[in-house]
Short mmCIF file of N, CA and C in Angstrom, two decimals:
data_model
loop_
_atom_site.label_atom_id
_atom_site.label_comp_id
_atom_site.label_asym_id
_atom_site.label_seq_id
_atom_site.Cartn_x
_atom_site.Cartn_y
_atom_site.Cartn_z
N UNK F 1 12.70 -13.19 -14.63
CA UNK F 1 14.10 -13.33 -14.24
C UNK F 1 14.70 -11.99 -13.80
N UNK F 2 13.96 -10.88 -13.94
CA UNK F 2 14.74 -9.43 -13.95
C UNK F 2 14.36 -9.34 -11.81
N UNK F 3 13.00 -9.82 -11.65
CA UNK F 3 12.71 -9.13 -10.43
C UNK F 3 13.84 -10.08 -9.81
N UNK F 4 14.23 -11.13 -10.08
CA UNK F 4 15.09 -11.74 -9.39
C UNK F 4 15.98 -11.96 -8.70
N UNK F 5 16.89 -11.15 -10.37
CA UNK F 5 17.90 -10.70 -10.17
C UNK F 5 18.08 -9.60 -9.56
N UNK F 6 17.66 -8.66 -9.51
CA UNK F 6 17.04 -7.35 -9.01
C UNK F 6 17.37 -7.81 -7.48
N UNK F 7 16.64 -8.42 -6.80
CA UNK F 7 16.85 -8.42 -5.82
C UNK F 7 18.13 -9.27 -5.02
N UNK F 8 18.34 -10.55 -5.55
CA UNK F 8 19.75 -10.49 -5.84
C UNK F 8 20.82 -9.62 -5.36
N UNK F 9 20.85 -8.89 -6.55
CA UNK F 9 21.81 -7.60 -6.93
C UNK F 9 21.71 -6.75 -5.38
N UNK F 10 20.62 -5.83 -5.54
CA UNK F 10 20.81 -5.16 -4.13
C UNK F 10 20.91 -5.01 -3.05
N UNK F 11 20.90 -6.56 -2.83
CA UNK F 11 21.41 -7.20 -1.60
C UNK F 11 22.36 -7.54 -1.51
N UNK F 12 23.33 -8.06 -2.93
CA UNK F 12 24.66 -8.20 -2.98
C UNK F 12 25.55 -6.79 -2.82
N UNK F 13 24.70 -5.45 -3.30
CA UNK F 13 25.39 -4.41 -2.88
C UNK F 13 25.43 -3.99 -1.51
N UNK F 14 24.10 -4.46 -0.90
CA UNK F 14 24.23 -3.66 0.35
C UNK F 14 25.26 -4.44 1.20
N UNK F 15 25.25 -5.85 1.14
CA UNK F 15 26.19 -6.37 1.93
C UNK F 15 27.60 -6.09 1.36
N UNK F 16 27.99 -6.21 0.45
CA UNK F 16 29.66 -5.62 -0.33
C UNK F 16 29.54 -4.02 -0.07
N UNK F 17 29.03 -3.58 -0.61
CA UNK F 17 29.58 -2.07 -1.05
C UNK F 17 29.09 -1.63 0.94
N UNK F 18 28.25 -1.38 1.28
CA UNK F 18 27.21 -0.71 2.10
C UNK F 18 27.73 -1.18 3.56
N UNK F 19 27.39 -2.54 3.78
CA UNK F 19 27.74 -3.26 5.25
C UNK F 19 28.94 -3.32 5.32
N UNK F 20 30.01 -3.83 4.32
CA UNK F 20 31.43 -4.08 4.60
C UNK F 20 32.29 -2.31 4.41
N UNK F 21 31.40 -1.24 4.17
CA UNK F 21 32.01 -0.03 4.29
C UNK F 21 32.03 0.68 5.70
N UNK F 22 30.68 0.22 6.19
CA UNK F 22 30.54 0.36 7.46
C UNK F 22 31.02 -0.49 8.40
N UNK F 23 31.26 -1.25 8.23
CA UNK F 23 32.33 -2.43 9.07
C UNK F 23 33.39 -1.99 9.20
N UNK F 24 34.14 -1.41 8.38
CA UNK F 24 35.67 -1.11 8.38
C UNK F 24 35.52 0.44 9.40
N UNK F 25 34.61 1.06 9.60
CA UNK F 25 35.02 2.25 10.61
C UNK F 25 34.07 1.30 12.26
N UNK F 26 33.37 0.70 11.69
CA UNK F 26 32.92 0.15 13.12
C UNK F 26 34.16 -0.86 13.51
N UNK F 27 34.92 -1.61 13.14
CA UNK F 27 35.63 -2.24 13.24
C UNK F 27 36.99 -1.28 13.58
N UNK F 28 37.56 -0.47 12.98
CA UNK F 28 38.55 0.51 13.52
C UNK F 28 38.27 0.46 14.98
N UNK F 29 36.64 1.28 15.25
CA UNK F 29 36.67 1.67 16.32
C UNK F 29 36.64 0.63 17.57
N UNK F 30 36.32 -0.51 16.95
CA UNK F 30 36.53 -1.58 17.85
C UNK F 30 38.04 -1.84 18.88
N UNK F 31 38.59 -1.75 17.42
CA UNK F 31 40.16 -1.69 17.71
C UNK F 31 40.79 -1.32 18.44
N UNK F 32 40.53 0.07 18.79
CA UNK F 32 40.85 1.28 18.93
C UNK F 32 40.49 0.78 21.01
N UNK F 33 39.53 0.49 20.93
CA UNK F 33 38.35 0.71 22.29
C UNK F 33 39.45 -1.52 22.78
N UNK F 34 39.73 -1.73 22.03
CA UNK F 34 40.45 -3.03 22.63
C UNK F 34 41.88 -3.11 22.54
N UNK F 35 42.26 -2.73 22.39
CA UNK F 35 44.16 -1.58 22.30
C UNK F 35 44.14 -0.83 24.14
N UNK F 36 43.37 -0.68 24.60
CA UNK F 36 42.76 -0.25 25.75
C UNK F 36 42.62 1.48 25.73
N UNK F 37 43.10 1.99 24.73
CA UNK F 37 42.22 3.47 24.29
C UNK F 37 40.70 3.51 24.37
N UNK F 38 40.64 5.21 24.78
CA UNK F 38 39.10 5.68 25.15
C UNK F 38 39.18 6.34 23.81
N UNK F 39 37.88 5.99 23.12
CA UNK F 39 37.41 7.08 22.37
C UNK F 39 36.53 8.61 22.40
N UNK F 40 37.10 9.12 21.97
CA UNK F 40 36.31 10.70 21.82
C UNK F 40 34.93 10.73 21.59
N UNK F 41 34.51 11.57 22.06
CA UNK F 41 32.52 12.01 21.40
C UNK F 41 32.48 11.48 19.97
N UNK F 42 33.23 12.17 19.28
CA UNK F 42 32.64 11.92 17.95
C UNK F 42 33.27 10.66 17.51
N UNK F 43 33.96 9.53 17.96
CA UNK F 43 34.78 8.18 17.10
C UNK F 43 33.93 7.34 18.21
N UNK F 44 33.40 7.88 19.41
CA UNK F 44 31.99 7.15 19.73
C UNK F 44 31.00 6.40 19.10
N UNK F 45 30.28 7.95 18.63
CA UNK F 45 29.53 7.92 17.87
C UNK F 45 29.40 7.49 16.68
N UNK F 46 30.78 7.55 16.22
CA UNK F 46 30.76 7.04 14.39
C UNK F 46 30.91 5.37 14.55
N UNK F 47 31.62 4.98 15.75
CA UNK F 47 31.68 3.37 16.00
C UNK F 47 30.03 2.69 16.16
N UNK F 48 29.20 3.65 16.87
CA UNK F 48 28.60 3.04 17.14
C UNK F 48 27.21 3.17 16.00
N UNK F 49 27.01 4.43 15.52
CA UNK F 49 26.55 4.35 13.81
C UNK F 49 26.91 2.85 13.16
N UNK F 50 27.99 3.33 12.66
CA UNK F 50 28.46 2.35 11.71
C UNK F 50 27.99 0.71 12.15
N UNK F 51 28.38 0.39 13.35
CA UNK F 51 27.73 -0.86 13.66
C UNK F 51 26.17 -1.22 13.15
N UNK F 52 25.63 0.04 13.86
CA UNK F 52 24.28 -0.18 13.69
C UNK F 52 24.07 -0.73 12.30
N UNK F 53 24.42 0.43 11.20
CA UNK F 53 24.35 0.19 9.95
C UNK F 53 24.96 -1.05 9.30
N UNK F 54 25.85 -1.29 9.57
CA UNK F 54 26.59 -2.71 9.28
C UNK F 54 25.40 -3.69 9.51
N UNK F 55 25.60 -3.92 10.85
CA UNK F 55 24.43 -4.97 10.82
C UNK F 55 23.19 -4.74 10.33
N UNK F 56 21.92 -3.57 10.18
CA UNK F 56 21.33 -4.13 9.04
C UNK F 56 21.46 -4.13 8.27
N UNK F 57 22.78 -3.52 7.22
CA UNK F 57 22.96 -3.73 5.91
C UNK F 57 23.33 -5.19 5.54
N UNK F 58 24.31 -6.05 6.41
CA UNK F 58 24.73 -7.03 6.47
C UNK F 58 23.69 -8.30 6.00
N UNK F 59 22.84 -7.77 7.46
CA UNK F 59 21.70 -8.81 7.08
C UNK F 59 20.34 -8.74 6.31
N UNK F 60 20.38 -7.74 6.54
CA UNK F 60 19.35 -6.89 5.00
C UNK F 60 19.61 -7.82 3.83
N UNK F 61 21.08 -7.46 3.07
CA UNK F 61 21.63 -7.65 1.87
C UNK F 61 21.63 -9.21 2.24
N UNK F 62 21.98 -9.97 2.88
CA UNK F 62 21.95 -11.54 2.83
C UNK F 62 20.08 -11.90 2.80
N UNK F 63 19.42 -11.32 3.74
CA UNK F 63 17.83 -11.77 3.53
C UNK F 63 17.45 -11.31 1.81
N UNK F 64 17.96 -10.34 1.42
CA UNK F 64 17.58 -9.88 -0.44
C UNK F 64 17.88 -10.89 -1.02
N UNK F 65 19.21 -10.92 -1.50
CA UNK F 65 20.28 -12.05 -1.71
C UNK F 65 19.14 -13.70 -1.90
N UNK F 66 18.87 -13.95 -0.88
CA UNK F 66 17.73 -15.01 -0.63
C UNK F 66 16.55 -15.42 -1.10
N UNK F 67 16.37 -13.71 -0.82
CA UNK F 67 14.67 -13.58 -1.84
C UNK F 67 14.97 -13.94 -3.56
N UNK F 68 16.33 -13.35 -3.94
CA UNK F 68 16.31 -13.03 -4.97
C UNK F 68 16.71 -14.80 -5.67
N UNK F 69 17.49 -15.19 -4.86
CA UNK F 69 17.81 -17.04 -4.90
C UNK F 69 16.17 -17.74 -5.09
N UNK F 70 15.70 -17.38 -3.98
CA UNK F 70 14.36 -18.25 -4.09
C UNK F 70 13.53 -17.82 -4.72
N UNK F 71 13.29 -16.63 -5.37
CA UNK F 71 12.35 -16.75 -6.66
C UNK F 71 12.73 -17.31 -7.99
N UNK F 72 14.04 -17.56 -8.02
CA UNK F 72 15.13 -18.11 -9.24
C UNK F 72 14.65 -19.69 -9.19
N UNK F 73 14.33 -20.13 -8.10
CA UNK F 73 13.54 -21.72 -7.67
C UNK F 73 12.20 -21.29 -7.70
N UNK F 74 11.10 -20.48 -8.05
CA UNK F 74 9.94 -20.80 -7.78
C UNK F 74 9.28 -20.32 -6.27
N UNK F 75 10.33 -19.53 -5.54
CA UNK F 75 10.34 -20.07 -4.02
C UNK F 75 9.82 -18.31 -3.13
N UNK F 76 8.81 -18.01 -2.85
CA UNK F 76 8.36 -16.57 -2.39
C UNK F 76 9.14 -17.00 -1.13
N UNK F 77 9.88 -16.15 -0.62
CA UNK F 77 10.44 -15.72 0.87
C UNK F 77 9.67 -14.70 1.24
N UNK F 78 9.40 -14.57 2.54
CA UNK F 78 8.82 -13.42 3.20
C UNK F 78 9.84 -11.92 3.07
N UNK F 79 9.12 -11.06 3.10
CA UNK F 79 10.22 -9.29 3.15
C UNK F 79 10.98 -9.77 4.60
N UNK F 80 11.54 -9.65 5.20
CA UNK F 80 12.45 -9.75 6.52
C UNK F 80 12.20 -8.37 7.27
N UNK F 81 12.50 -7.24 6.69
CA UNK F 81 13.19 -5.65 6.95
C UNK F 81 11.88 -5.03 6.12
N UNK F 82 11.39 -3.86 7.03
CA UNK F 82 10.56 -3.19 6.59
C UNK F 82 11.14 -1.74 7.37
N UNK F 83 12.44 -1.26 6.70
CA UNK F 83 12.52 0.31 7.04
C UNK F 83 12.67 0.27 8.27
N UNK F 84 13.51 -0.41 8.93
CA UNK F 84 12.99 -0.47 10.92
C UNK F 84 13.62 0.90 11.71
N UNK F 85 14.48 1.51 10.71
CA UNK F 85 15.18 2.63 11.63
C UNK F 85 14.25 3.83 11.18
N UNK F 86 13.29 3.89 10.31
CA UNK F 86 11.97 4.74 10.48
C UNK F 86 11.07 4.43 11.66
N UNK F 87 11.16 3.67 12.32
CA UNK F 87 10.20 3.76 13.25
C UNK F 87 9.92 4.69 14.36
N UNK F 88 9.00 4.87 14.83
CA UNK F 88 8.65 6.07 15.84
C UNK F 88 9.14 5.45 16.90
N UNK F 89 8.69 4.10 17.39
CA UNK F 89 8.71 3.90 19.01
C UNK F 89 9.66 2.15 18.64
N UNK F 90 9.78 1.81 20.26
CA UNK F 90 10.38 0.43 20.13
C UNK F 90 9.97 -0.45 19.74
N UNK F 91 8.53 -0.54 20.06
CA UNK F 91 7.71 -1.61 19.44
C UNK F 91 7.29 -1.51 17.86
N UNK F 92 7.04 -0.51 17.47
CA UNK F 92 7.42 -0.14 16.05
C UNK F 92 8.51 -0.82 14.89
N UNK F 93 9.68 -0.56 16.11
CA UNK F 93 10.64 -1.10 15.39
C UNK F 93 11.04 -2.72 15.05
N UNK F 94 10.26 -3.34 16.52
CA UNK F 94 10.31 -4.52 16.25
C UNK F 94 9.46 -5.23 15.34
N UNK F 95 8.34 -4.56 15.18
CA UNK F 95 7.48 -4.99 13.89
C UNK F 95 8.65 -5.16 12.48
N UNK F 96 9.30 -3.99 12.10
CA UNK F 96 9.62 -3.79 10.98
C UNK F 96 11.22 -4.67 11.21
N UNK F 97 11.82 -4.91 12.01
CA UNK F 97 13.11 -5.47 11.71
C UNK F 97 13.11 -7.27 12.33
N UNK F 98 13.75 -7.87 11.39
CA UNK F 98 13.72 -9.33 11.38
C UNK F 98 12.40 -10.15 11.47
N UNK F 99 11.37 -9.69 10.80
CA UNK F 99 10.08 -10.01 10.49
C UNK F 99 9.50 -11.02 11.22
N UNK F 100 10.28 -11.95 10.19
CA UNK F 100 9.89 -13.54 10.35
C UNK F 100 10.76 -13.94 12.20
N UNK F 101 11.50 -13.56 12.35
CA UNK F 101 11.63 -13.99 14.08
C UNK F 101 10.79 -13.39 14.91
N UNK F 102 10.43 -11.78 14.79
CA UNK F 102 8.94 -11.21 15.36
C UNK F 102 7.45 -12.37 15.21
N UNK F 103 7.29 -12.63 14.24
CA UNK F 103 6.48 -13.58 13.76
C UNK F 103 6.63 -14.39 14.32
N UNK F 104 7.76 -15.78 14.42
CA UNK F 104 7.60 -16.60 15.22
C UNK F 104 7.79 -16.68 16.92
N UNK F 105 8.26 -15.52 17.19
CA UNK F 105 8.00 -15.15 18.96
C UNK F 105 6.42 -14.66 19.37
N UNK F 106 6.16 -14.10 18.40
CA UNK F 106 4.89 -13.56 18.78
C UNK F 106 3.61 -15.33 18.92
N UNK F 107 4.24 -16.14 17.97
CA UNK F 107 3.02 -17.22 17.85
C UNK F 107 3.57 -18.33 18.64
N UNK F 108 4.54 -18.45 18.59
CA UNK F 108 4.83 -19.56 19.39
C UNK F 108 5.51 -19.28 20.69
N UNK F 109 5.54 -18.30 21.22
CA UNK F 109 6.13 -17.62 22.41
C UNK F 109 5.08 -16.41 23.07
N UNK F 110 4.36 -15.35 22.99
CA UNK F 110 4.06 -14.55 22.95
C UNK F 110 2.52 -14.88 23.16
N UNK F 111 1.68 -15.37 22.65
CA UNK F 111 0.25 -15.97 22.51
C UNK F 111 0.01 -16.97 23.35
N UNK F 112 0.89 -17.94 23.15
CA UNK F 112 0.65 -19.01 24.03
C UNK F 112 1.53 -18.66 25.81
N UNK F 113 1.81 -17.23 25.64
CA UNK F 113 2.18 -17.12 26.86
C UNK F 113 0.81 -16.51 27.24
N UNK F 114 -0.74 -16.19 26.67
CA UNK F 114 -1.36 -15.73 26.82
C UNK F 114 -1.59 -14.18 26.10
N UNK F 115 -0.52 -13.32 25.61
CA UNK F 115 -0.41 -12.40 24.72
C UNK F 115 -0.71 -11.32 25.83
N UNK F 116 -2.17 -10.60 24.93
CA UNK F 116 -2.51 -9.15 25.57
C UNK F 116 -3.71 -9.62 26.19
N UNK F 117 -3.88 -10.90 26.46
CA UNK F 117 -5.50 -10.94 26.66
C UNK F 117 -6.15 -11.22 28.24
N UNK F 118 -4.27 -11.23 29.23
CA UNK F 118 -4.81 -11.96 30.39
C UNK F 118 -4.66 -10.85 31.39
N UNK F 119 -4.67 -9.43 30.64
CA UNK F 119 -4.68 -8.79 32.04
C UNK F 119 -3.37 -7.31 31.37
N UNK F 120 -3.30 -6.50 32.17
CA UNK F 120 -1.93 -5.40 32.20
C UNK F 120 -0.96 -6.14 32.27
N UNK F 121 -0.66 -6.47 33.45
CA UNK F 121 0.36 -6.96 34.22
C UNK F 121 1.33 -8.30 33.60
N UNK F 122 0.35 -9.19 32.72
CA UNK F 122 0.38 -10.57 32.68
C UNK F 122 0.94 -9.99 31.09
N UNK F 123 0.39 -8.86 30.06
CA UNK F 123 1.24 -8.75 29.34
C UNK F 123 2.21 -7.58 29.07
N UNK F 124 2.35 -7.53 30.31
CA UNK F 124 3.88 -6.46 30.36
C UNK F 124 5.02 -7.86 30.61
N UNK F 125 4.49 -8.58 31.97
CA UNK F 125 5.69 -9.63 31.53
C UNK F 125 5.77 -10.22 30.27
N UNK F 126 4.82 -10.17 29.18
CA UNK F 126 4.87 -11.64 28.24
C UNK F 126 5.67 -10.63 27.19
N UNK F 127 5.37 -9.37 27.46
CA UNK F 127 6.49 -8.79 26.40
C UNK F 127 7.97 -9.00 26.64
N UNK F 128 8.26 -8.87 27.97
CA UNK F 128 9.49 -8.96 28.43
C UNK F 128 10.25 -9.66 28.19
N UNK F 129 9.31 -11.45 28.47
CA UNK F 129 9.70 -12.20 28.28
C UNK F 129 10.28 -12.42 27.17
N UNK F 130 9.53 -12.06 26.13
CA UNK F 130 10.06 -11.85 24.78
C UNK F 130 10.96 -11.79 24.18
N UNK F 131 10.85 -10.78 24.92
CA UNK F 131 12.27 -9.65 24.63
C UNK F 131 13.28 -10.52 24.89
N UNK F 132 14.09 -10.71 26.33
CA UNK F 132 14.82 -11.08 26.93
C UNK F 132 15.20 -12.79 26.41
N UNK F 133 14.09 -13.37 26.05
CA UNK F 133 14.28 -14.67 25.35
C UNK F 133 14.90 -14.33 23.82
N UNK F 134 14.15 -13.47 23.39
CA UNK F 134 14.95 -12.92 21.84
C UNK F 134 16.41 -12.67 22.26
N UNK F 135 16.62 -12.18 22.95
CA UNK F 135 18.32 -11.87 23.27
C UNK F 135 19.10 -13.05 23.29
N UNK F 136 18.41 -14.29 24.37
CA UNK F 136 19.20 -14.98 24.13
C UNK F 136 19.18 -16.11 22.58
N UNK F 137 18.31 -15.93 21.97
CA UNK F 137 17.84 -16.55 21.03
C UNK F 137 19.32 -16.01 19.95
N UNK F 138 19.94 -14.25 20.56
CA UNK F 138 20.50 -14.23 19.09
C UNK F 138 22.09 -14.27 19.62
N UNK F 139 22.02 -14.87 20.96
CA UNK F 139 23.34 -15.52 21.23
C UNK F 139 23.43 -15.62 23.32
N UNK F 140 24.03 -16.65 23.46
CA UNK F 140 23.89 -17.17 24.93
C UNK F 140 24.82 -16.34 25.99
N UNK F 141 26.09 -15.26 25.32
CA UNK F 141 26.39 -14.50 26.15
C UNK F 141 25.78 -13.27 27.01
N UNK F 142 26.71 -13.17 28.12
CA UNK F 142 26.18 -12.19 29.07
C UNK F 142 25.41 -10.64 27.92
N UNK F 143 26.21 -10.41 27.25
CA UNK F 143 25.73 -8.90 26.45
C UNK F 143 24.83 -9.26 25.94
N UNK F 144 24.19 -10.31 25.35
CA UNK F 144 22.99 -10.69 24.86
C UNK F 144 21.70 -10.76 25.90
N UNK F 145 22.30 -11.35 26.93
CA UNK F 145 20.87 -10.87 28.05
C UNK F 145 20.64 -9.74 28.32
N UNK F 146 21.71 -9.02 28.60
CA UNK F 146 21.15 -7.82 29.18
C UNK F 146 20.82 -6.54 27.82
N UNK F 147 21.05 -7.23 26.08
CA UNK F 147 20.57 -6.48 25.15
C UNK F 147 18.79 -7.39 25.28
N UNK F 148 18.99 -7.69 25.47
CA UNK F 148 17.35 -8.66 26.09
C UNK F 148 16.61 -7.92 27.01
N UNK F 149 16.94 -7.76 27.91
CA UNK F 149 16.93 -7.18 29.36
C UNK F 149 16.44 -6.22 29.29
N UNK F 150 17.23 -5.31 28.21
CA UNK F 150 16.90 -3.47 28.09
C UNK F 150 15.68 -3.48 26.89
N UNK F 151 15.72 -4.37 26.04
CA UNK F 151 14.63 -4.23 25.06
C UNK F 151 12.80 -4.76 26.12
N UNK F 152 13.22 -5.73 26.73
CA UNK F 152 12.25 -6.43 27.18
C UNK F 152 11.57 -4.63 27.91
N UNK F 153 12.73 -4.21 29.10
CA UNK F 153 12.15 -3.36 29.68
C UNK F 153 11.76 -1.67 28.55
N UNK F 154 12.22 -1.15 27.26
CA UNK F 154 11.92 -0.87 26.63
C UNK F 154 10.34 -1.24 26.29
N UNK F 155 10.31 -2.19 25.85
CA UNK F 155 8.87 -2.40 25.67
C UNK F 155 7.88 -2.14 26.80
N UNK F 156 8.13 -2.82 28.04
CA UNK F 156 7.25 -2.54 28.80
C UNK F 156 7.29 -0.94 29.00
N UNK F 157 8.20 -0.05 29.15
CA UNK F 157 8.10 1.37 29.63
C UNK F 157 6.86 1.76 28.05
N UNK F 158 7.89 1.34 27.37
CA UNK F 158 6.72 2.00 25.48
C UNK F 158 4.96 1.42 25.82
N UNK F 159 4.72 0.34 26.00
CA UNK F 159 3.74 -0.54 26.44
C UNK F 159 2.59 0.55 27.88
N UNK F 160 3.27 0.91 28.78
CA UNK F 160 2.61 1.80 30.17
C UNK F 160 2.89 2.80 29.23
N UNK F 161 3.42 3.39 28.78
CA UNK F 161 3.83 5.08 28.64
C UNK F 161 2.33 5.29 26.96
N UNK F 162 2.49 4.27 26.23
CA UNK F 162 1.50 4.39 25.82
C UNK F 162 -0.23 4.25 26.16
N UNK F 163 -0.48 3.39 27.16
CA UNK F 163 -1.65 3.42 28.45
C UNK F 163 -1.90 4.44 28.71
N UNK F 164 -0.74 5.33 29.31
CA UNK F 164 -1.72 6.46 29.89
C UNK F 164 -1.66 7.86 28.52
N UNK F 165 -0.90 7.59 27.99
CA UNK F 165 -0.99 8.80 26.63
C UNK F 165 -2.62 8.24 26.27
N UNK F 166 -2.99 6.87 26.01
CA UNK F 166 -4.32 6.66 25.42
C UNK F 166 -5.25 7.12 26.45
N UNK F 167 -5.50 7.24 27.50
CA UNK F 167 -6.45 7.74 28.66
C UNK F 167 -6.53 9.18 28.68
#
């Protein structure tokens, strides 16, 4: 009952204490930038931190939260978040953040698009595709494609740029 709660708990902090602390300056700066004010270098930067952090603390602390519910039932959940803002490269990162949706793009999207196996070319698009389908997967507006758009092409530049570093 302790690992349970345990996890539970630190997911209930990160989303209370952690995500909703960082919300309130990402959210200022929201404000601020829809009031029709420009922000400075540094209330830039702290808007756009804080977001970052918000959202994975947000959803970090709700995937814990979960784990910590479903072992209270008997019930193993997968880890979700593995450290993703340690990562070296883009593709790195997508390993380690939102697990289980990496997981199911890669098998039911990604493989059966043929994967890495049909050529360069054939999987620079299938990453893209990916990508750009993940975007809209995590909402149908315009900013969601083109956060699609830039990851898809992210990967492919990480994808060639690693090709010729290996040669």
């Amino acid at each position: 009952m302790q690992k349970e709660c345990l996890f539970f708990l630190i997911g209930l902090f990160k989303k209370v204490y952690v995500a909703d602390s960082f919300a309130k300056w990402a959210n200022n700066g929201f404000s601020i930038v829809e009031s029709g004010k420009i922000l400075n270098f540094f209330e830039s930067w702290a808007t756009s931190l804080s977001y970052t952090f918000q959202l994975y603390f947000d959803f970090s602390g709700y995937c814990d939260m979960a784990i910590g519910l479903g072992l209270l039932f008997g019930i193993m959940l997968p880890i979700n978040f593995n450290s993703p803002y340690k990562a070296l490269n883009i593709a790195d990162f997508w390993r380690r953040w939102h697990i289980t949706l990496g997981r199911f793009l890669r098998d039911y999207l990604y493989i059966p698009l043929g994967g890495n196996r049909l050529g360069k070319w054939l999987t620079l698009r299938n990453l893209f595709v990916v990508a750009f389908l993940s975007g809209i997967w995590h909402g149908a507006g315009f900013g969601f494609i083109i956060w699609g758009s830039l990851h898809g092409a992210a990967m492919v530049i990480h994808r060639v740029y690693s090709g010729f570093v290996e040669q």
